[in-house]
């Protein structure tokens, strides 16, 4: 841990009942589970003081305990991972920042967390997230790839499943433009996290099904850090098969 950094904890929300691949976080990936792969990579982050899992299921709770990891049980009624980690963050007064790590992204780059943390502290923003450049028109047109536009200072203006920014005079083509995708890793000031999760679903959030739009509607600044990386989330059986193949090749 860098002594110049505020005290920070990474919380990994871990549901068992995934719609498309139930129990996916417990599936093996090499010599460990998907969840432990995420946990171990988080331990490599230089800006984190502590890593912990937050779950709603006793099987995941026991799994984390089996390797001596930190784990908390949360209310099973939470609608999002952000709500889940906020419940636990409310109890952890000693931490200034909370990192929300996705439990189904076993190839997360530790340096990405460190880089975003440095930008958060330097900018004094209350929420930070990652973006990377979109390199294919297919991704630009794909509603499952969330796009983000930002201002000249690096703060997000809007997130959308639509292909933004829209070029009025040309057909969809990204070759001559900087167009960004959102990568779902967040860092929150702890007090901000507690506030945003107490507010109701907003209009834009209900339309696009993107919770970060609620925070923008409330007037929060979301600073972005650009990195040349792609997220690799495991949502389906085919995603899992690809992850297993990637491990075996490496």
PDB file of C-alpha atoms in Angstrom, residues 48-161:
ATOM      1  CA  UNK A  48      -5.575  -1.493  -1.773  1.00  0.00           C
ATOM      2  CA  UNK A  49      -5.357  -2.110   1.963  1.00  0.00           C
ATOM      3  CA  UNK A  50      -7.947  -4.895   2.116  1.00  0.00           C
ATOM      4  CA  UNK A  51      -9.932  -7.168  -0.194  1.00  0.00           C
ATOM      5  CA  UNK A  52     -13.233  -8.827   0.750  1.00  0.00           C
ATOM      6  CA  UNK A  53     -16.160 -10.643  -0.842  1.00  0.00           C
ATOM      7  CA  UNK A  54     -19.775  -9.606  -0.174  1.00  0.00           C
ATOM      8  CA  UNK A  55     -22.290 -12.371  -0.849  1.00  0.00           C
ATOM      9  CA  UNK A  56     -25.907 -13.329  -0.257  1.00  0.00           C
ATOM     10  CA  UNK A  57     -25.345 -17.084  -0.365  1.00  0.00           C
ATOM     11  CA  UNK A  58     -23.939 -19.469   2.294  1.00  0.00           C
ATOM     12  CA  UNK A  59     -22.162 -21.623  -0.286  1.00  0.00           C
ATOM     13  CA  UNK A  60     -20.099 -18.692  -1.538  1.00  0.00           C
ATOM     14  CA  UNK A  61     -19.526 -17.568   2.048  1.00  0.00           C
ATOM     15  CA  UNK A  62     -18.096 -20.996   2.954  1.00  0.00           C
ATOM     16  CA  UNK A  63     -16.047 -21.095  -0.240  1.00  0.00           C
ATOM     17  CA  UNK A  64     -14.270 -17.840   0.604  1.00  0.00           C
ATOM     18  CA  UNK A  65     -13.737 -18.959   4.181  1.00  0.00           C
ATOM     19  CA  UNK A  66     -12.132 -22.186   2.890  1.00  0.00           C
ATOM     20  CA  UNK A  67      -9.114 -20.283   1.579  1.00  0.00           C
ATOM     21  CA  UNK A  68      -9.023 -17.814   4.490  1.00  0.00           C
ATOM     22  CA  UNK A  69     -10.452 -14.878   2.530  1.00  0.00           C
ATOM     23  CA  UNK A  70     -12.396 -11.981   4.009  1.00  0.00           C
ATOM     24  CA  UNK A  71     -16.129 -12.332   3.416  1.00  0.00           C
ATOM     25  CA  UNK A  72     -19.357 -10.639   4.526  1.00  0.00           C
ATOM     26  CA  UNK A  73     -22.964 -11.812   4.266  1.00  0.00           C
ATOM     27  CA  UNK A  74     -25.432  -9.265   2.887  1.00  0.00           C
ATOM     28  CA  UNK A  75     -29.178  -8.928   2.468  1.00  0.00           C
ATOM     29  CA  UNK A  76     -30.323 -11.153  -0.452  1.00  0.00           C
ATOM     30  CA  UNK A  77     -32.856  -8.539  -1.612  1.00  0.00           C
ATOM     31  CA  UNK A  78     -30.338  -6.106  -3.117  1.00  0.00           C
ATOM     32  CA  UNK A  79     -30.992  -5.212  -6.759  1.00  0.00           C
ATOM     33  CA  UNK A  80     -27.384  -4.457  -7.698  1.00  0.00           C
ATOM     34  CA  UNK A  81     -23.811  -5.121  -6.698  1.00  0.00           C
ATOM     35  CA  UNK A  82     -23.458  -1.451  -5.780  1.00  0.00           C
ATOM     36  CA  UNK A  83     -26.293  -1.767  -3.262  1.00  0.00           C
ATOM     37  CA  UNK A  84     -24.734  -4.947  -1.908  1.00  0.00           C
ATOM     38  CA  UNK A  85     -21.327  -3.439  -1.212  1.00  0.00           C
ATOM     39  CA  UNK A  86     -22.879  -0.256   0.202  1.00  0.00           C
ATOM     40  CA  UNK A  87     -24.542  -2.272   2.964  1.00  0.00           C
ATOM     41  CA  UNK A  88     -21.145  -3.506   4.120  1.00  0.00           C
ATOM     42  CA  UNK A  89     -19.288  -0.249   3.435  1.00  0.00           C
ATOM     43  CA  UNK A  90     -21.650   1.453   5.881  1.00  0.00           C
ATOM     44  CA  UNK A  91     -20.024  -0.617   8.621  1.00  0.00           C
ATOM     45  CA  UNK A  92     -16.424   0.026   7.560  1.00  0.00           C
ATOM     46  CA  UNK A  93     -15.791   3.525   8.876  1.00  0.00           C
ATOM     47  CA  UNK A  94     -12.008   3.230   8.697  1.00  0.00           C
ATOM     48  CA  UNK A  95     -11.950   3.282   4.870  1.00  0.00           C
ATOM     49  CA  UNK A  96     -12.103   6.444   2.774  1.00  0.00           C
ATOM     50  CA  UNK A  97     -12.559   4.727  -0.607  1.00  0.00           C
ATOM     51  CA  UNK A  98     -14.385   1.601  -1.769  1.00  0.00           C
ATOM     52  CA  UNK A  99     -13.517  -0.259  -4.972  1.00  0.00           C
ATOM     53  CA  UNK A 100     -16.299  -2.267  -6.606  1.00  0.00           C
ATOM     54  CA  UNK A 101     -14.691  -5.235  -8.372  1.00  0.00           C
ATOM     55  CA  UNK A 102     -16.746  -7.542 -10.581  1.00  0.00           C
ATOM     56  CA  UNK A 103     -16.605 -11.127  -9.316  1.00  0.00           C
ATOM     57  CA  UNK A 104     -16.937 -12.571 -12.809  1.00  0.00           C
ATOM     58  CA  UNK A 105     -13.888 -10.841 -14.355  1.00  0.00           C
ATOM     59  CA  UNK A 106     -10.988 -13.174 -13.492  1.00  0.00           C
ATOM     60  CA  UNK A 107      -8.519 -11.440 -15.832  1.00  0.00           C
ATOM     61  CA  UNK A 108      -8.841  -8.031 -14.211  1.00  0.00           C
ATOM     62  CA  UNK A 109      -5.600  -6.036 -14.455  1.00  0.00           C
ATOM     63  CA  UNK A 110      -4.373  -4.940 -10.998  1.00  0.00           C
ATOM     64  CA  UNK A 111      -2.640  -1.922 -12.538  1.00  0.00           C
ATOM     65  CA  UNK A 112      -6.045  -0.689 -13.747  1.00  0.00           C
ATOM     66  CA  UNK A 113      -7.244  -0.301 -10.166  1.00  0.00           C
ATOM     67  CA  UNK A 114      -4.040   1.466  -9.162  1.00  0.00           C
ATOM     68  CA  UNK A 115      -4.199   3.835 -12.131  1.00  0.00           C
ATOM     69  CA  UNK A 116      -7.832   4.750 -11.496  1.00  0.00           C
ATOM     70  CA  UNK A 117      -7.118   5.243  -7.789  1.00  0.00           C
ATOM     71  CA  UNK A 118      -4.315   7.682  -8.569  1.00  0.00           C
ATOM     72  CA  UNK A 119      -6.606   9.691 -10.865  1.00  0.00           C
ATOM     73  CA  UNK A 120      -9.382   9.683  -8.258  1.00  0.00           C
ATOM     74  CA  UNK A 121      -7.104  11.130  -5.596  1.00  0.00           C
ATOM     75  CA  UNK A 122      -5.523  13.686  -7.941  1.00  0.00           C
ATOM     76  CA  UNK A 123      -8.874  14.923  -9.271  1.00  0.00           C
ATOM     77  CA  UNK A 124     -10.658  14.752  -5.907  1.00  0.00           C
ATOM     78  CA  UNK A 125     -13.603  13.107  -7.656  1.00  0.00           C
ATOM     79  CA  UNK A 126     -16.150  11.157  -5.647  1.00  0.00           C
ATOM     80  CA  UNK A 127     -16.731   8.439  -8.290  1.00  0.00           C
ATOM     81  CA  UNK A 128     -14.303   7.016 -10.824  1.00  0.00           C
ATOM     82  CA  UNK A 129     -14.511   4.386 -13.543  1.00  0.00           C
ATOM     83  CA  UNK A 130     -12.545   2.972 -16.487  1.00  0.00           C
ATOM     84  CA  UNK A 131     -12.963   3.386 -20.226  1.00  0.00           C
ATOM     85  CA  UNK A 132     -11.142   2.045 -23.274  1.00  0.00           C
ATOM     86  CA  UNK A 133     -11.224   2.961 -26.924  1.00  0.00           C
ATOM     87  CA  UNK A 134     -13.669   1.102 -29.196  1.00  0.00           C
ATOM     88  CA  UNK A 135     -11.823  -0.317 -32.176  1.00  0.00           C
ATOM     89  CA  UNK A 136     -14.561  -1.983 -34.224  1.00  0.00           C
ATOM     90  CA  UNK A 137     -17.783  -0.738 -35.754  1.00  0.00           C
ATOM     91  CA  UNK A 138     -19.469  -3.926 -34.527  1.00  0.00           C
ATOM     92  CA  UNK A 139     -18.753  -2.964 -30.908  1.00  0.00           C
ATOM     93  CA  UNK A 140     -19.868   0.594 -31.574  1.00  0.00           C
ATOM     94  CA  UNK A 141     -23.234  -0.670 -32.829  1.00  0.00           C
ATOM     95  CA  UNK A 142     -23.648  -3.341 -30.126  1.00  0.00           C
ATOM     96  CA  UNK A 143     -26.136  -2.298 -27.383  1.00  0.00           C
ATOM     97  CA  UNK A 144     -24.393  -4.638 -24.935  1.00  0.00           C
ATOM     98  CA  UNK A 145     -21.251  -2.527 -25.251  1.00  0.00           C
ATOM     99  CA  UNK A 146     -21.910   0.551 -23.134  1.00  0.00           C
ATOM    100  CA  UNK A 147     -20.544   3.732 -24.688  1.00  0.00           C
ATOM    101  CA  UNK A 148     -19.437   6.838 -22.801  1.00  0.00           C
ATOM    102  CA  UNK A 149     -18.803  10.421 -23.849  1.00  0.00           C
ATOM    103  CA  UNK A 150     -16.816  12.737 -21.621  1.00  0.00           C
ATOM    104  CA  UNK A 151     -15.827  16.375 -21.298  1.00  0.00           C
ATOM    105  CA  UNK A 152     -12.382  17.886 -21.880  1.00  0.00           C
ATOM    106  CA  UNK A 153     -11.493  17.313 -18.226  1.00  0.00           C
ATOM    107  CA  UNK A 154     -12.124  13.555 -18.408  1.00  0.00           C
ATOM    108  CA  UNK A 155     -15.453  13.454 -16.591  1.00  0.00           C
ATOM    109  CA  UNK A 156     -18.345  11.450 -18.021  1.00  0.00           C
ATOM    110  CA  UNK A 157     -21.124  13.395 -19.729  1.00  0.00           C
ATOM    111  CA  UNK A 158     -23.309  10.383 -20.542  1.00  0.00           C
ATOM    112  CA  UNK A 159     -23.342   6.607 -20.768  1.00  0.00           C
ATOM    113  CA  UNK A 160     -25.509   4.802 -23.292  1.00  0.00           C
ATOM    114  CA  UNK A 161     -26.232   1.523 -25.017  1.00  0.00           C
TER     115      UNK A 161
END
